[in-house]
CSV table of C-alpha atoms in Angstrom, one decimal:
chain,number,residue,atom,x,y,z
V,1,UNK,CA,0.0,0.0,0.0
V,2,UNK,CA,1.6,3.4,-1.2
V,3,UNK,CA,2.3,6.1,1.4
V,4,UNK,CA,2.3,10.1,0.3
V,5,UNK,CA,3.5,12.5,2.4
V,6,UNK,CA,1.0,14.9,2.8
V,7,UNK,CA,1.3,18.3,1.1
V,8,UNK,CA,1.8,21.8,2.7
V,9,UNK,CA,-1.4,22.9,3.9
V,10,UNK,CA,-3.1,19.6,4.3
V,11,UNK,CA,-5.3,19.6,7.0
V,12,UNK,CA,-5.9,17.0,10.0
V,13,UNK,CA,-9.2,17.4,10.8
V,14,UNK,CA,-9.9,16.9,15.1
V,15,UNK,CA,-13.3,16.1,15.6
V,16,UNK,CA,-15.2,16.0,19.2
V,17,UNK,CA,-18.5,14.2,20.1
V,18,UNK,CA,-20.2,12.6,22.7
V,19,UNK,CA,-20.6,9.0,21.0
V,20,UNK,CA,-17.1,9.0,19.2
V,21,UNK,CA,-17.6,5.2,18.5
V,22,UNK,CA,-21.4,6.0,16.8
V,23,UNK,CA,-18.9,8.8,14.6
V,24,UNK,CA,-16.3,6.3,14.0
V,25,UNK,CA,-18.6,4.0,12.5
V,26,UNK,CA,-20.5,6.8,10.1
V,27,UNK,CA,-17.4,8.4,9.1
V,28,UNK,CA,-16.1,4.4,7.9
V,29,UNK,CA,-19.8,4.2,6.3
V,30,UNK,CA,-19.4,7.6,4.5
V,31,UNK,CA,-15.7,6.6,3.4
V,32,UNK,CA,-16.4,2.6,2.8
V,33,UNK,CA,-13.7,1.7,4.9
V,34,UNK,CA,-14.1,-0.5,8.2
V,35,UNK,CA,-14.1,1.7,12.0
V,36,UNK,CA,-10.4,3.0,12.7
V,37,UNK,CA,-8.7,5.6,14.6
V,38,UNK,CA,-8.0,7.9,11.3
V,39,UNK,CA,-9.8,8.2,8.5
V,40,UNK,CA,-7.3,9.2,5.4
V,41,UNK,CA,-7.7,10.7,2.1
V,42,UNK,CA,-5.8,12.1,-0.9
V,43,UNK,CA,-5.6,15.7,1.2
V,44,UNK,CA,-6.8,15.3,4.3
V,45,UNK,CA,-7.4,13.2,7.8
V,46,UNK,CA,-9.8,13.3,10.3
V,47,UNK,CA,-9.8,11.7,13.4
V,48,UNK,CA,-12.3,11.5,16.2
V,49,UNK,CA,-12.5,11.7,19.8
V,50,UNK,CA,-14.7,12.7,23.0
V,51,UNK,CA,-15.6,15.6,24.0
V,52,UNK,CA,-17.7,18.8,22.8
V,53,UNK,CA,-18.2,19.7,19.3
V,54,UNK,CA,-16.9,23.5,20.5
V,55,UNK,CA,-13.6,22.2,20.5
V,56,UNK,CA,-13.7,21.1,17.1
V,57,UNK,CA,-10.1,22.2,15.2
V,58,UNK,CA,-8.3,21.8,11.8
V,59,UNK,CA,-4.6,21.4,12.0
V,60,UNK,CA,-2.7,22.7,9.0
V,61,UNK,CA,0.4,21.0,7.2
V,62,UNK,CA,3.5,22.8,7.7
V,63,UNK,CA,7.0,21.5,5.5
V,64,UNK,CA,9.1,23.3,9.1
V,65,UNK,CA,7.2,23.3,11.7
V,66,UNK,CA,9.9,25.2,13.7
V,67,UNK,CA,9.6,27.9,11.6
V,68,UNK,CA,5.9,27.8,11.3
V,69,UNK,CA,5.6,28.3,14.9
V,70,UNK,CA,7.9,31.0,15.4
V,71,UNK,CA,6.3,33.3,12.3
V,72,UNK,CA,2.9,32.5,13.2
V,73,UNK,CA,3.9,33.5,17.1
V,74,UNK,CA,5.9,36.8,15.7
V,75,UNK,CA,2.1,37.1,13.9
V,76,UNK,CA,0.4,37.0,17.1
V,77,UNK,CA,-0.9,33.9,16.8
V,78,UNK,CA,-0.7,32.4,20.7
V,79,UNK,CA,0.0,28.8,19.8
V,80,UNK,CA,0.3,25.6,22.9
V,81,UNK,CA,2.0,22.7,22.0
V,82,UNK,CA,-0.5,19.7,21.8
V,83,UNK,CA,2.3,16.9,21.1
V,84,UNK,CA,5.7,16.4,19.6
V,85,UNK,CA,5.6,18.6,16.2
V,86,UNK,CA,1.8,19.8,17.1
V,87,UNK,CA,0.5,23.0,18.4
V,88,UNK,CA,-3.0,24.6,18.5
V,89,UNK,CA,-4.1,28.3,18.7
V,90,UNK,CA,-5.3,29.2,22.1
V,91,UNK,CA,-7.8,31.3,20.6
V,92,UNK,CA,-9.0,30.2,17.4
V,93,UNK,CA,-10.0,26.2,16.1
V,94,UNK,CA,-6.7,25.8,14.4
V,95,UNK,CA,-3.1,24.9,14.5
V,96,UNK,CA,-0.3,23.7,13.0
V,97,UNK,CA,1.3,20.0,12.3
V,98,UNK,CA,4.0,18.7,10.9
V,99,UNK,CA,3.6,17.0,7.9
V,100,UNK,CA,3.9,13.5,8.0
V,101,UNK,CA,3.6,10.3,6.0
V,102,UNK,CA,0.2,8.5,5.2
V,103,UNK,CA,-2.0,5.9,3.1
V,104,UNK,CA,-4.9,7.0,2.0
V,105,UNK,CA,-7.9,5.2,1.6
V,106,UNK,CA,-8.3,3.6,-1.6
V,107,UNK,CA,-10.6,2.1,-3.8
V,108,UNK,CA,-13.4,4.7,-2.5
V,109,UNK,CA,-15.0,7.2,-4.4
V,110,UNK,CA,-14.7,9.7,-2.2
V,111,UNK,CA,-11.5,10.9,-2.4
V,112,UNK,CA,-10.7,14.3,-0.9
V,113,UNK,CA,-12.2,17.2,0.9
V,114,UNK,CA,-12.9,19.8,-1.2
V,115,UNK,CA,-13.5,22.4,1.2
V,116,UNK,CA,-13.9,23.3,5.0
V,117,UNK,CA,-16.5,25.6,6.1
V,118,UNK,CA,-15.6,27.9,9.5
V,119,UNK,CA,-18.6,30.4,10.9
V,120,UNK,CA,-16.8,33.7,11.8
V,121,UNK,CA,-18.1,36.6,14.1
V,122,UNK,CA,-16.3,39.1,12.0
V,123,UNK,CA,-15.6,39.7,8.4
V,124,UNK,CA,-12.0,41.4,9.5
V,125,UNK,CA,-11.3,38.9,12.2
V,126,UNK,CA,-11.6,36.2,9.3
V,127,UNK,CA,-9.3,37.9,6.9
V,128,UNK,CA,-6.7,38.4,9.7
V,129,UNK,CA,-6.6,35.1,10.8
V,130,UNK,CA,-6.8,32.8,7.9
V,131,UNK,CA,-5.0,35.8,5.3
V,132,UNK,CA,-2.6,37.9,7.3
V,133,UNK,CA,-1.6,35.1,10.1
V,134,UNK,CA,-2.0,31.5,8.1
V,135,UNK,CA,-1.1,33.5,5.1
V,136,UNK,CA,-3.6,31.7,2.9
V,137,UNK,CA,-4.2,33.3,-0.6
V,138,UNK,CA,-8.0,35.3,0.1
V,139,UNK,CA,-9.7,34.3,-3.2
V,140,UNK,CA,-13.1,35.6,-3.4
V,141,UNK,CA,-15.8,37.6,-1.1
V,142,UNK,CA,-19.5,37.8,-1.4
V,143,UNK,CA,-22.7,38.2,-0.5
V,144,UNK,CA,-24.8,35.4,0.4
V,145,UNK,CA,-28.8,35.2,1.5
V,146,UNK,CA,-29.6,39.0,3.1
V,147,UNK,CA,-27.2,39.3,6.1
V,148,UNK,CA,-24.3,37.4,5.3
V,149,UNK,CA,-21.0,37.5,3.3
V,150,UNK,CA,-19.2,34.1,2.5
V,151,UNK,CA,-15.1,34.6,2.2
V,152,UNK,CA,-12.9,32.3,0.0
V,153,UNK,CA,-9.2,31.1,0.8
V,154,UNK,CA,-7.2,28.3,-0.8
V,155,UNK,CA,-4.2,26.4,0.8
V,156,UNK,CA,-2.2,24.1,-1.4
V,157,UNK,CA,-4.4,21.4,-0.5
V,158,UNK,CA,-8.3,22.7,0.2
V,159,UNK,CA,-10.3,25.7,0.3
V,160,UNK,CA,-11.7,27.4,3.0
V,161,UNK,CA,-14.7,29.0,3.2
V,162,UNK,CA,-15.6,31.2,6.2
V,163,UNK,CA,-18.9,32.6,6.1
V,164,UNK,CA,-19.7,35.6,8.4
V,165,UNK,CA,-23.2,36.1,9.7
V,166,UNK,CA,-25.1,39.0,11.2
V,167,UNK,CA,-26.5,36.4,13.6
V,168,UNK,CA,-23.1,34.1,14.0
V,169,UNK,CA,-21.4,32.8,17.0
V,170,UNK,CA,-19.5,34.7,19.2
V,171,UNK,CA,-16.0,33.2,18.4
V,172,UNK,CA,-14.7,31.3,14.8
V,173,UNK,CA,-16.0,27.5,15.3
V,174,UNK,CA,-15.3,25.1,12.4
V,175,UNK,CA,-18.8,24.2,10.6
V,176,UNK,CA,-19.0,21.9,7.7
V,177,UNK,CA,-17.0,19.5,5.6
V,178,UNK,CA,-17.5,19.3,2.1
V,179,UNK,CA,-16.1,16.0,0.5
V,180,UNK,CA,-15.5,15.8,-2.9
V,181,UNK,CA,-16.7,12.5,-5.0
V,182,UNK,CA,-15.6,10.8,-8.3
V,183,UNK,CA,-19.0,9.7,-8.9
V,184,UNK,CA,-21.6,11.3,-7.2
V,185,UNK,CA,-24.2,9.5,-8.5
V,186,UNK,CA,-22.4,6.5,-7.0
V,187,UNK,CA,-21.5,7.6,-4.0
V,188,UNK,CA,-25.4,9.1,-3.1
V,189,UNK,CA,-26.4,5.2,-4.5
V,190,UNK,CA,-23.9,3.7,-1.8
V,191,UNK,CA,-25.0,5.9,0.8
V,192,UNK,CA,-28.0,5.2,0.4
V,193,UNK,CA,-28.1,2.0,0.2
V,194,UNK,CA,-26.3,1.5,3.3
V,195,UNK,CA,-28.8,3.4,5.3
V,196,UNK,CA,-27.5,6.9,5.4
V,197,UNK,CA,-29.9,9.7,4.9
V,198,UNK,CA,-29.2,11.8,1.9
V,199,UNK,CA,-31.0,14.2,0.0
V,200,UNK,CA,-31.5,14.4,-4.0
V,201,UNK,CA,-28.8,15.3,-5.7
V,202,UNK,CA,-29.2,19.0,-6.7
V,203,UNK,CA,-27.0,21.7,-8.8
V,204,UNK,CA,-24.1,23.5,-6.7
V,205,UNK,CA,-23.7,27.1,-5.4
V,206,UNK,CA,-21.0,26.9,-8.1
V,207,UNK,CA,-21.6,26.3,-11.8
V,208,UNK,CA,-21.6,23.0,-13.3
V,209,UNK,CA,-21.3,21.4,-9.8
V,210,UNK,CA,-23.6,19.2,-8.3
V,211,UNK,CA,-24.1,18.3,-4.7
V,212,UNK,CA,-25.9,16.7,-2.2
V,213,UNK,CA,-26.3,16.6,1.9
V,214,UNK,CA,-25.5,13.5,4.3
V,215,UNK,CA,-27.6,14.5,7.3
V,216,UNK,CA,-26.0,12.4,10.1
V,217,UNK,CA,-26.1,13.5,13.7
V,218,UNK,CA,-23.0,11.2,14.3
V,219,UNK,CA,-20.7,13.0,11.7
V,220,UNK,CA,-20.3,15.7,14.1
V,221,UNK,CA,-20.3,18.7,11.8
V,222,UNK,CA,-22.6,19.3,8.5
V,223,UNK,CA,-21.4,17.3,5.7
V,224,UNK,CA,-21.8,17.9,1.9
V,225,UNK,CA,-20.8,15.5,-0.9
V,226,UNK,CA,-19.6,17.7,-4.5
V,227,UNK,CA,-18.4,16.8,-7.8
């Protein structure tokens, strides 16, 4: 089985829950892979544990992590070490990792995560944390629904979409997962099949996409499937 070592910017997805078992299993039924402790694609892991859904983070590849940590603590970007070559932000659901070796899963057709979505309190506080201090490259901003703008960045590996609400929470919280699919038509089939609750397949926000939504409990955080 091939390892890939996993690109700058690739993140490593912590997710919290009260039934971490119940979200093991779902996550393995999403992915068509038996339960495990890490659940590995092309860009991208996630991995599972208890606790509360507010403490929820994304981890980012880093090629140095040394260095990463010292320029995004220059930044002002408070950081705590969280294991050897690991550190979260105290204030915000994100750190830093570095990057290490893995095997993806294979022979599924669900094969990376296209983007993560984060709920922001502020459109500046958004732009300063995931432009100016994680330095990713702010792509796009617009207006979405009647009070609320939806902000665009792209790492090496995924895109981040941070959408800022006239009602949101009081602090950035990471929201959604948007997994991207081979064959969607297959994949809503499987999903189906196995007893996950789907809905139709409809046309993306974003031309000639199509998407639909897995609505699990036990995935922790809202879940789209594009192509």
């Amino acid at each position: 089985m091939q390892q890939h070592a996993r690109m700058p910017g690739s993140p490593s997805i912590d997710l919290f829950g009260d039934d971490p078992v119940a979200a093991r299993q779902t996550y393995g039924r999403l992915l068509g892979v038996p339960d495990r402790d890490r659940f590995v694609v092309d860009n991208a892991t996630v991995r599972i544990h208890p606790g509360s859904a507010a403490d929820n983070r994304v981890m980012f590849g880093v090629e140095n992590y040394a260095s990463a940590a010292r320029l995004l603590g220059r930044r002002g970007l408070a950081l705590t070490e969280s294991g050897p070559g690991r550190a979260v932000a105290d204030d915000a659901p994100v750190g830093i990792g570095a990057i290490v070796e893995r095997t993806p899963v294979e022979n599924c057709d669900i094969t990376t995560i296209d983007h993560l979505v984060f709920d922001a309190p502020s459109r500046d506080g958004a732009v300063a944390l995931f432009g100016a201090t994680l330095g990713f490259d702010f792509r796009l901003e617009r207006s979405v629904f009647d009070d609320a703008i939806q902000l665009f960045f792209r790492t090496p590996a995924v895109v981040i979409e941070v959408l800022v609400r006239r009602d949101g929470p009081p602090r950035t919280t990471l929201w959604g997962i948007a997994w991207r699919s081979s064959d969607i038509v297959a994949t809503h089939h499987r999903l189906g099949a196995d007893g996950i609750t789907v809905t139709p397949i409809r046309d993306g926000r974003k031309p000639g996409t199509r998407v639909f939504t897995v609505k699990e409990p036990a995935l922790v955080v809202p879940t789209l499937v594009i192509a």
